[in-house]
Each structure stands twice: as C-alpha cells, then as structure tokens.
C-alpha cells in the first residue's frame, strides 16, 4: 500500500528537517555574499523546495510511464498525488522566492528567464490539474492524464532549468553564469546543511504524498464496494 | 487573502527595518536561539500531527483488508 514500503524514510525526514531548521539558522556564513547578507540562509529553505519539486515531479513522471505500460489504480493515484505535492512545493518556492526577491531586489517579480519559465511551467501543470478534474470516465481520465504528464515533465524541466542556464541575462543565481559554493571566499560549511536540506524537504513532502495516496486509494476502494453492493441488491430485485 | 497580504507587507516592512545591522546582532545577542527553539517546536508538533494521521490511515487500511 505504501509509496515506499519503509517507515525509516519518515524518521530520516523528521530528523534531517529538524537538523536543517536548527543548523541552517546557526552556522557561520561566508562574508562576501554581497546584498544577500544573512538571507543567504534561504539557500536551505527556498532552494530545496525547487530541487524537491523537480525530484517529486520526476517520480510522478515515472509513475505515469509505469501506468501506461501496465495500467493499475495505484500508479494512477501515485502519479496524481505526487504531482499535487510537487506543485505544493513549487508554490512554497514561488512565495518564498517573491518574499526574498522583494527584500533583495526591491520587487517581488522581475522579468527574469528563471521566474518567467517557472510561471509558464506552473501554468502547464495547471492544465494537468484541469484535465484530472474535467473527465468523468475514470479509465479515460487516468490514461489522458498519464499521457499529458509524460509530455509535460520534460517541457517543464526545459523551461525552469535548461532555458535559464542557456540565457545570458539573468539576475537569479543558478542561471547564466552560475553561482556555486566555490564562488564564496571562505571554505564554508553551507554544503553540510544544503545537501541534507534537499533530501530532508523532499522526503517530508513524499511522506505527505504517501498519506494522500493511501487516503485516495481507501476512498476509491470504499466507493467501489458501495457500487458493487448496489449491483447485487438490484440483481436480487 | 486580504490578511495574508497584510501580514506579508507588515513582515516585509519589519524585515527592512532590522536589515541594517542584522549581521552583527544576529547571533551576538544570543536571542536567535529562542527563534530556533520556537521553529523546532512548531515543526515537531506538525510532525506529531502527521504521525497521528499516518497511524489512523494505517488502522483504516487494516480494517478494510481483514
């Protein structure tokens, strides 16, 4: 029944997020981060949202492909719920990003390739959500959604990751000429928090997706039982 | 939504006001530990809620399978 049949990843998630929340606020920072100042700590909270979103949407994409090769209820539910939680992470990323941008660049939104790519990408996933809601026939809905997802994920990655990398003018770090850990003077220990942060936030949101999928599968099972019992009673009559 | 925007604006103004000497004050005052502690408590409570939800769903699954 479980998305990942192991409860240990939940314990790892809890401990790692706690570590990230505490040490992300306490570690020493490199001194030459410019206007970012202490807000460079957002690296442990804002950035993992995006990394986690990409990983979770990748998992949803794999589930959609698996659904098309072997259509089972489980794959369909996993793909849908992983996508939902991936988008939740995306919205966390957008809103934290807007808040950070307002305090750093003076405006919540700039016409930057990274930001506009994300806006277009999220709109495409809005299409996925609409598709899920708008088809009544369950088998047809599942198949359409899976096919749409198989196409939309590579496009999404191209929009939010590849295009900003190729662009020449971007004020958002991680696009154009990229900022990385080595570009700061101090031999810093930000990596010690950043990589656990990516794993931690991703696992935490996978846990939420797992809970939602299990709830959804139970609900479908219950509805099928009711349909089935109706069928029997009408037969008797 | 109205309240959300209001709170965000308030937080933004507050943030701008203390941004100047944040670097020096941030850890020397020692008060940052209070904030860290509060964030940790909130997170632990959210996790406790998630664990309870997980257990309840497991119970339902067991009941449905038997």
Short mmCIF file of C-alpha atoms in Angstrom, two decimals:
data_model
loop_
_atom_site.label_atom_id
_atom_site.label_comp_id
_atom_site.label_asym_id
_atom_site.label_seq_id
_atom_site.Cartn_x
_atom_site.Cartn_y
_atom_site.Cartn_z
CA UNK A 1 0.00 0.00 0.00
CA UNK A 2 2.83 2.38 0.74
CA UNK A 3 4.53 4.57 -1.80
CA UNK A 4 7.87 3.49 -0.37
CA UNK A 5 7.33 0.39 1.79
CA UNK A 6 9.54 1.56 4.61
CA UNK A 7 8.85 3.71 7.64
CA UNK A 8 12.52 4.59 8.12
CA UNK A 9 12.50 7.26 5.46
CA UNK A 10 9.95 9.14 7.56
CA UNK A 11 12.24 9.08 10.59
CA UNK A 12 15.16 10.20 8.42
CA UNK A 13 12.98 13.01 7.05
CA UNK A 14 11.96 14.26 10.51
CA UNK A 15 15.50 14.23 11.90
CA UNK A 16 17.03 15.82 8.81
CA UNK A 17 14.46 18.63 8.61
CA UNK A 18 14.99 19.35 12.30
CA UNK A 19 18.77 19.45 11.69
CA UNK A 20 18.28 21.78 8.74
CA UNK A 21 15.90 24.10 10.63
CA UNK A 22 18.29 24.43 13.56
CA UNK A 23 21.73 24.44 11.90
CA UNK A 24 20.52 26.39 8.88
CA UNK A 25 19.95 29.31 11.26
CA UNK A 26 23.09 28.87 13.33
CA UNK A 27 26.03 28.07 11.02
CA UNK A 28 28.66 30.65 10.10
CA UNK A 29 28.29 32.22 6.68
CA UNK A 30 30.82 33.30 4.05
CA UNK A 31 31.46 37.04 4.37
CA UNK A 32 31.32 38.08 0.69
CA UNK A 33 27.73 37.31 -0.25
CA UNK A 34 27.03 40.98 -1.01
CA UNK A 35 23.46 42.22 -0.74
CA UNK A 36 22.27 38.76 0.26
CA UNK A 37 23.82 39.07 3.73
CA UNK A 38 22.09 36.79 6.24
CA UNK A 39 19.36 35.98 3.71
CA UNK A 40 21.80 33.53 2.09
CA UNK A 41 20.37 31.18 4.72
CA UNK A 42 17.34 30.90 2.44
CA UNK A 43 19.54 28.53 0.47
CA UNK A 44 18.46 25.89 2.99
CA UNK A 45 14.73 26.62 2.69
CA UNK A 46 13.88 28.26 -0.63
CA UNK A 47 16.20 26.30 -2.94
CA UNK A 48 15.37 22.78 -1.64
CA UNK A 49 11.71 23.48 -2.46
CA UNK A 50 12.66 23.65 -6.15
CA UNK A 51 15.06 20.71 -6.06
CA UNK A 52 12.48 18.68 -4.18
CA UNK A 53 9.75 19.71 -6.59
CA UNK A 54 11.82 18.52 -9.54
CA UNK A 55 12.57 15.19 -7.84
CA UNK A 56 8.93 14.61 -6.85
CA UNK A 57 7.65 15.54 -10.31
CA UNK A 58 10.22 13.14 -11.75
CA UNK A 59 8.78 10.41 -9.53
CA UNK A 60 5.28 11.32 -10.75
CA UNK A 61 6.52 11.15 -14.35
CA UNK A 62 7.96 7.65 -13.77
CA UNK A 63 4.64 6.57 -12.25
CA UNK A 64 2.78 7.91 -15.29
CA UNK A 65 5.04 5.91 -17.63
CA UNK A 66 4.55 2.81 -15.49
CA UNK A 67 0.81 3.41 -15.64
CA UNK A 68 0.90 3.47 -19.45
CA UNK A 69 2.91 0.23 -19.63
CA UNK A 70 0.77 -1.51 -17.02
CA UNK A 71 -2.42 0.36 -16.04
CA UNK A 72 -3.10 -0.10 -12.34
CA UNK A 73 -5.10 2.07 -9.95
CA UNK A 74 -2.06 2.51 -7.73
CA UNK A 75 0.18 4.04 -10.41
CA UNK A 76 -2.54 6.50 -11.40
CA UNK A 77 -3.13 7.66 -7.82
CA UNK A 78 0.61 7.92 -7.09
CA UNK A 79 1.24 9.99 -10.21
CA UNK A 80 -1.63 12.37 -9.42
CA UNK A 81 -0.78 12.84 -5.74
CA UNK A 82 2.95 13.19 -6.31
CA UNK A 83 2.20 15.88 -8.88
CA UNK A 84 -0.09 17.69 -6.45
CA UNK A 85 2.54 17.68 -3.71
CA UNK A 86 5.22 18.67 -6.22
CA UNK A 87 3.13 21.69 -7.14
CA UNK A 88 2.64 22.49 -3.44
CA UNK A 89 6.43 22.59 -3.11
CA UNK A 90 6.52 24.75 -6.22
CA UNK A 91 4.12 27.25 -4.68
CA UNK A 92 6.21 27.28 -1.49
CA UNK A 93 9.17 28.06 -3.75
CA UNK A 94 7.36 30.83 -5.61
CA UNK A 95 6.07 32.60 -2.50
CA UNK A 96 9.34 32.32 -0.55
CA UNK A 97 11.12 33.49 -3.71
CA UNK A 98 8.86 36.52 -4.06
CA UNK A 99 9.39 37.46 -0.43
CA UNK A 100 13.15 37.06 -0.75
CA UNK A 101 13.22 38.99 -4.03
CA UNK A 102 11.23 41.87 -2.52
CA UNK A 103 13.84 42.22 0.21
CA UNK A 104 16.84 41.78 -2.06
CA UNK A 105 15.98 43.17 -5.49
CA UNK A 106 13.25 45.54 -4.26
CA UNK A 107 10.48 43.90 -6.29
CA UNK A 108 8.67 40.58 -5.89
CA UNK A 109 8.84 39.74 -9.60
CA UNK A 110 11.45 40.51 -12.25
CA UNK A 111 11.28 39.64 -15.93
CA UNK A 112 13.94 37.03 -15.47
CA UNK A 113 14.15 33.85 -17.58
CA UNK A 114 14.08 31.69 -14.46
CA UNK A 115 10.99 33.33 -12.98
CA UNK A 116 9.04 33.51 -16.21
CA UNK A 117 9.99 29.92 -17.05
CA UNK A 118 8.57 28.81 -13.74
CA UNK A 119 5.37 30.78 -14.29
CA UNK A 120 4.84 29.14 -17.69
CA UNK A 121 5.73 25.71 -16.29
CA UNK A 122 3.28 26.00 -13.41
CA UNK A 123 0.57 27.05 -15.88
CA UNK A 124 1.24 23.84 -17.83
CA UNK A 125 0.78 21.80 -14.67
CA UNK A 126 -2.40 23.80 -14.10
CA UNK A 127 -3.51 22.16 -17.35
CA UNK A 128 -2.74 18.75 -15.85
CA UNK A 129 -4.84 19.59 -12.80
CA UNK A 130 -7.74 20.74 -15.01
CA UNK A 131 -7.52 17.53 -17.03
CA UNK A 132 -7.73 15.48 -13.83
CA UNK A 133 -10.88 17.34 -12.81
CA UNK A 134 -12.68 17.52 -16.13
CA UNK A 135 -13.02 13.94 -17.39
CA UNK A 136 -15.74 11.79 -15.83
CA UNK A 137 -14.78 8.36 -17.16
CA UNK A 138 -12.14 7.16 -14.72
CA UNK A 139 -10.12 4.96 -17.09
CA UNK A 140 -10.08 7.63 -19.77
CA UNK A 141 -9.12 10.32 -17.25
CA UNK A 142 -6.23 8.25 -15.92
CA UNK A 143 -4.89 7.49 -19.39
CA UNK A 144 -5.20 11.08 -20.64
CA UNK A 145 -3.56 12.44 -17.51
CA UNK A 146 -0.68 9.96 -17.80
CA UNK A 147 -0.03 10.84 -21.44
CA UNK A 148 -0.20 14.58 -20.66
CA UNK A 149 2.21 14.13 -17.75
CA UNK A 150 4.69 12.16 -19.88
CA UNK A 151 4.87 15.14 -22.26
CA UNK A 152 4.70 17.96 -19.75
CA UNK A 153 7.54 16.99 -17.41
CA UNK A 154 10.40 17.22 -19.94
CA UNK A 155 9.00 20.56 -21.15
CA UNK A 156 8.77 21.78 -17.56
CA UNK A 157 12.42 20.90 -16.88
CA UNK A 158 13.42 22.59 -20.14
CA UNK A 159 11.58 25.75 -19.08
CA UNK A 160 12.75 26.02 -15.49
CA UNK A 161 16.24 24.54 -15.73
CA UNK A 162 17.66 24.34 -19.25
CA UNK A 163 16.44 27.66 -20.69
CA UNK A 164 17.67 29.80 -17.75
CA UNK A 165 21.06 28.07 -17.97
CA UNK A 166 21.31 28.99 -21.65
CA UNK A 167 20.20 32.58 -21.16
CA UNK A 168 22.77 35.36 -20.95
CA UNK A 169 20.98 37.93 -18.84
CA UNK A 170 19.61 36.71 -15.57
CA UNK A 171 19.83 38.10 -12.08
CA UNK A 172 18.64 34.87 -10.50
CA UNK A 173 21.54 32.69 -9.23
CA UNK A 174 21.82 29.29 -10.84
CA UNK A 175 21.14 30.57 -14.35
CA UNK A 176 23.50 32.10 -16.88
CA UNK A 177 26.93 32.26 -15.27
CA UNK A 178 26.15 30.13 -12.30
CA UNK A 179 26.84 30.91 -8.66
CA UNK A 180 28.09 27.94 -6.67
CA UNK A 181 29.64 27.14 -3.33
CA UNK A 182 33.16 27.70 -4.67
CA UNK A 183 32.38 31.29 -5.65
CA UNK A 184 32.43 32.41 -1.99
CA UNK A 185 35.74 33.15 -0.28
CA UNK A 186 35.56 31.21 2.96
CA UNK A 187 35.91 27.44 2.88
CA UNK A 188 32.34 27.38 4.04
CA UNK A 189 30.21 24.66 5.55
CA UNK A 190 26.98 25.63 3.81
CA UNK A 191 27.18 22.40 1.83
CA UNK A 192 26.86 20.49 5.11
CA UNK A 193 23.38 21.91 5.51
CA UNK A 194 22.33 22.37 1.88
CA UNK A 195 22.54 18.77 0.65
CA UNK A 196 20.78 17.32 3.73
CA UNK A 197 18.18 20.08 3.24
CA UNK A 198 17.35 18.86 -0.27
CA UNK A 199 16.97 15.26 0.95
CA UNK A 200 15.06 16.29 4.08
CA UNK A 201 12.42 18.50 2.46
CA UNK A 202 11.93 16.06 -0.41
CA UNK A 203 11.35 13.12 1.94
CA UNK A 204 8.97 15.15 4.10
CA UNK A 205 6.80 16.03 1.10
CA UNK A 206 7.00 12.45 -0.21
CA UNK A 207 5.55 11.41 3.16
CA UNK A 208 2.65 13.81 2.70
CA UNK A 209 2.09 12.49 -0.83
CA UNK A 210 2.10 8.95 0.54
CA UNK A 211 -0.56 9.79 3.12
CA UNK A 212 -2.72 11.46 0.49
CA UNK A 213 -2.36 8.50 -1.92
CA UNK A 214 -3.29 5.98 0.78
CA UNK A 215 -6.35 8.05 1.67
CA UNK A 216 -7.29 8.27 -2.00
CA UNK A 217 -6.89 4.51 -2.57
CA UNK A 218 -9.04 3.77 0.50
CA UNK A 219 -11.69 6.16 -0.78
CA UNK A 220 -11.74 4.54 -4.22
CA UNK A 221 -11.97 1.08 -2.65
CA UNK A 222 -14.88 2.18 -0.48
CA UNK A 223 -16.71 3.72 -3.44
CA UNK A 224 -16.22 0.54 -5.47
CA UNK A 225 -17.63 -1.53 -2.60
CA UNK A 226 -20.73 0.63 -2.46
CA UNK A 227 -21.19 0.37 -6.24
CA UNK A 228 -20.73 -3.38 -6.05
CA UNK A 229 -23.24 -3.81 -3.21
CA UNK A 230 -25.78 -1.72 -5.15
CA UNK A 231 -25.27 -4.00 -8.09
CA UNK A 232 -26.03 -7.09 -6.01
CA UNK A 233 -29.21 -5.65 -4.48
CA UNK A 234 -30.56 -4.64 -7.89
CA UNK A 235 -29.77 -8.14 -9.12
CA UNK A 236 -31.83 -9.64 -6.31
CA UNK A 237 -34.73 -7.39 -7.06
CA UNK B 1 -6.22 36.53 1.23
CA UNK B 2 -6.58 40.13 2.46
CA UNK B 3 -5.00 39.21 5.79
CA UNK B 4 -2.26 37.24 4.05
CA UNK B 5 -1.23 40.29 2.03
CA UNK B 6 -1.41 42.50 5.10
CA UNK B 7 0.78 40.15 7.12
CA UNK B 8 3.26 39.78 4.28
CA UNK B 9 3.52 43.56 3.95
CA UNK B 10 3.98 44.00 7.69
CA UNK B 11 6.67 41.33 7.75
CA UNK B 12 8.40 42.96 4.81
CA UNK B 13 8.49 46.39 6.50
CA UNK B 14 9.73 44.85 9.72
CA UNK B 15 12.39 42.94 7.85
CA UNK B 16 13.62 46.10 6.11
CA UNK B 17 13.81 47.95 9.40
CA UNK B 18 16.10 45.45 11.10
CA UNK B 19 18.09 44.51 8.00
CA UNK B 20 20.87 47.08 8.52
CA UNK B 21 22.73 45.61 11.47
CA UNK B 22 21.33 42.13 11.37
CA UNK B 23 24.73 40.57 10.77
CA UNK B 24 26.19 41.89 13.99
CA UNK B 25 23.13 41.42 16.14
CA UNK B 26 22.07 38.09 14.70
CA UNK B 27 24.00 35.77 16.99
CA UNK B 28 25.85 38.02 19.43
CA UNK B 29 22.68 38.84 21.32
CA UNK B 30 22.00 35.13 21.83
CA UNK B 31 18.28 35.64 21.30
CA UNK B 32 18.35 33.80 17.96
CA UNK B 33 18.28 30.55 19.92
CA UNK B 34 14.79 31.42 21.09
CA UNK B 35 13.66 31.68 17.49
CA UNK B 36 15.36 28.42 16.59
CA UNK B 37 13.67 26.72 19.54
CA UNK B 38 10.25 28.02 18.55
CA UNK B 39 10.68 26.90 14.95
CA UNK B 40 11.74 23.46 16.22
CA UNK B 41 8.67 23.20 18.48
CA UNK B 42 6.31 24.12 15.66
CA UNK B 43 7.92 21.60 13.36
CA UNK B 44 7.78 18.83 15.99
CA UNK B 45 4.06 19.48 16.52
CA UNK B 46 3.39 19.35 12.77
CA UNK B 47 5.28 16.06 12.62
CA UNK B 48 3.29 14.68 15.57
CA UNK B 49 0.12 15.52 13.66
CA UNK B 50 1.44 13.79 10.53
CA UNK B 51 2.36 10.68 12.52
CA UNK B 52 -1.13 10.52 14.03
CA UNK B 53 -2.67 10.88 10.59
CA UNK B 54 -0.40 8.12 9.28
CA UNK B 55 -1.46 5.78 12.11
CA UNK B 56 -5.15 6.49 11.53
CA UNK B 57 -4.87 5.72 7.83
CA UNK B 58 -2.96 2.51 8.66
CA UNK B 59 -5.77 1.46 11.01
CA UNK B 60 -8.35 2.06 8.29
CA UNK B 61 -6.29 0.05 5.84
CA UNK B 62 -6.01 -2.86 8.25
CA UNK B 63 -9.73 -2.78 8.96
CA UNK B 64 -10.55 -2.73 5.25
CA UNK B 65 -8.22 -5.59 4.38
CA UNK B 66 -9.41 -8.00 7.03
#
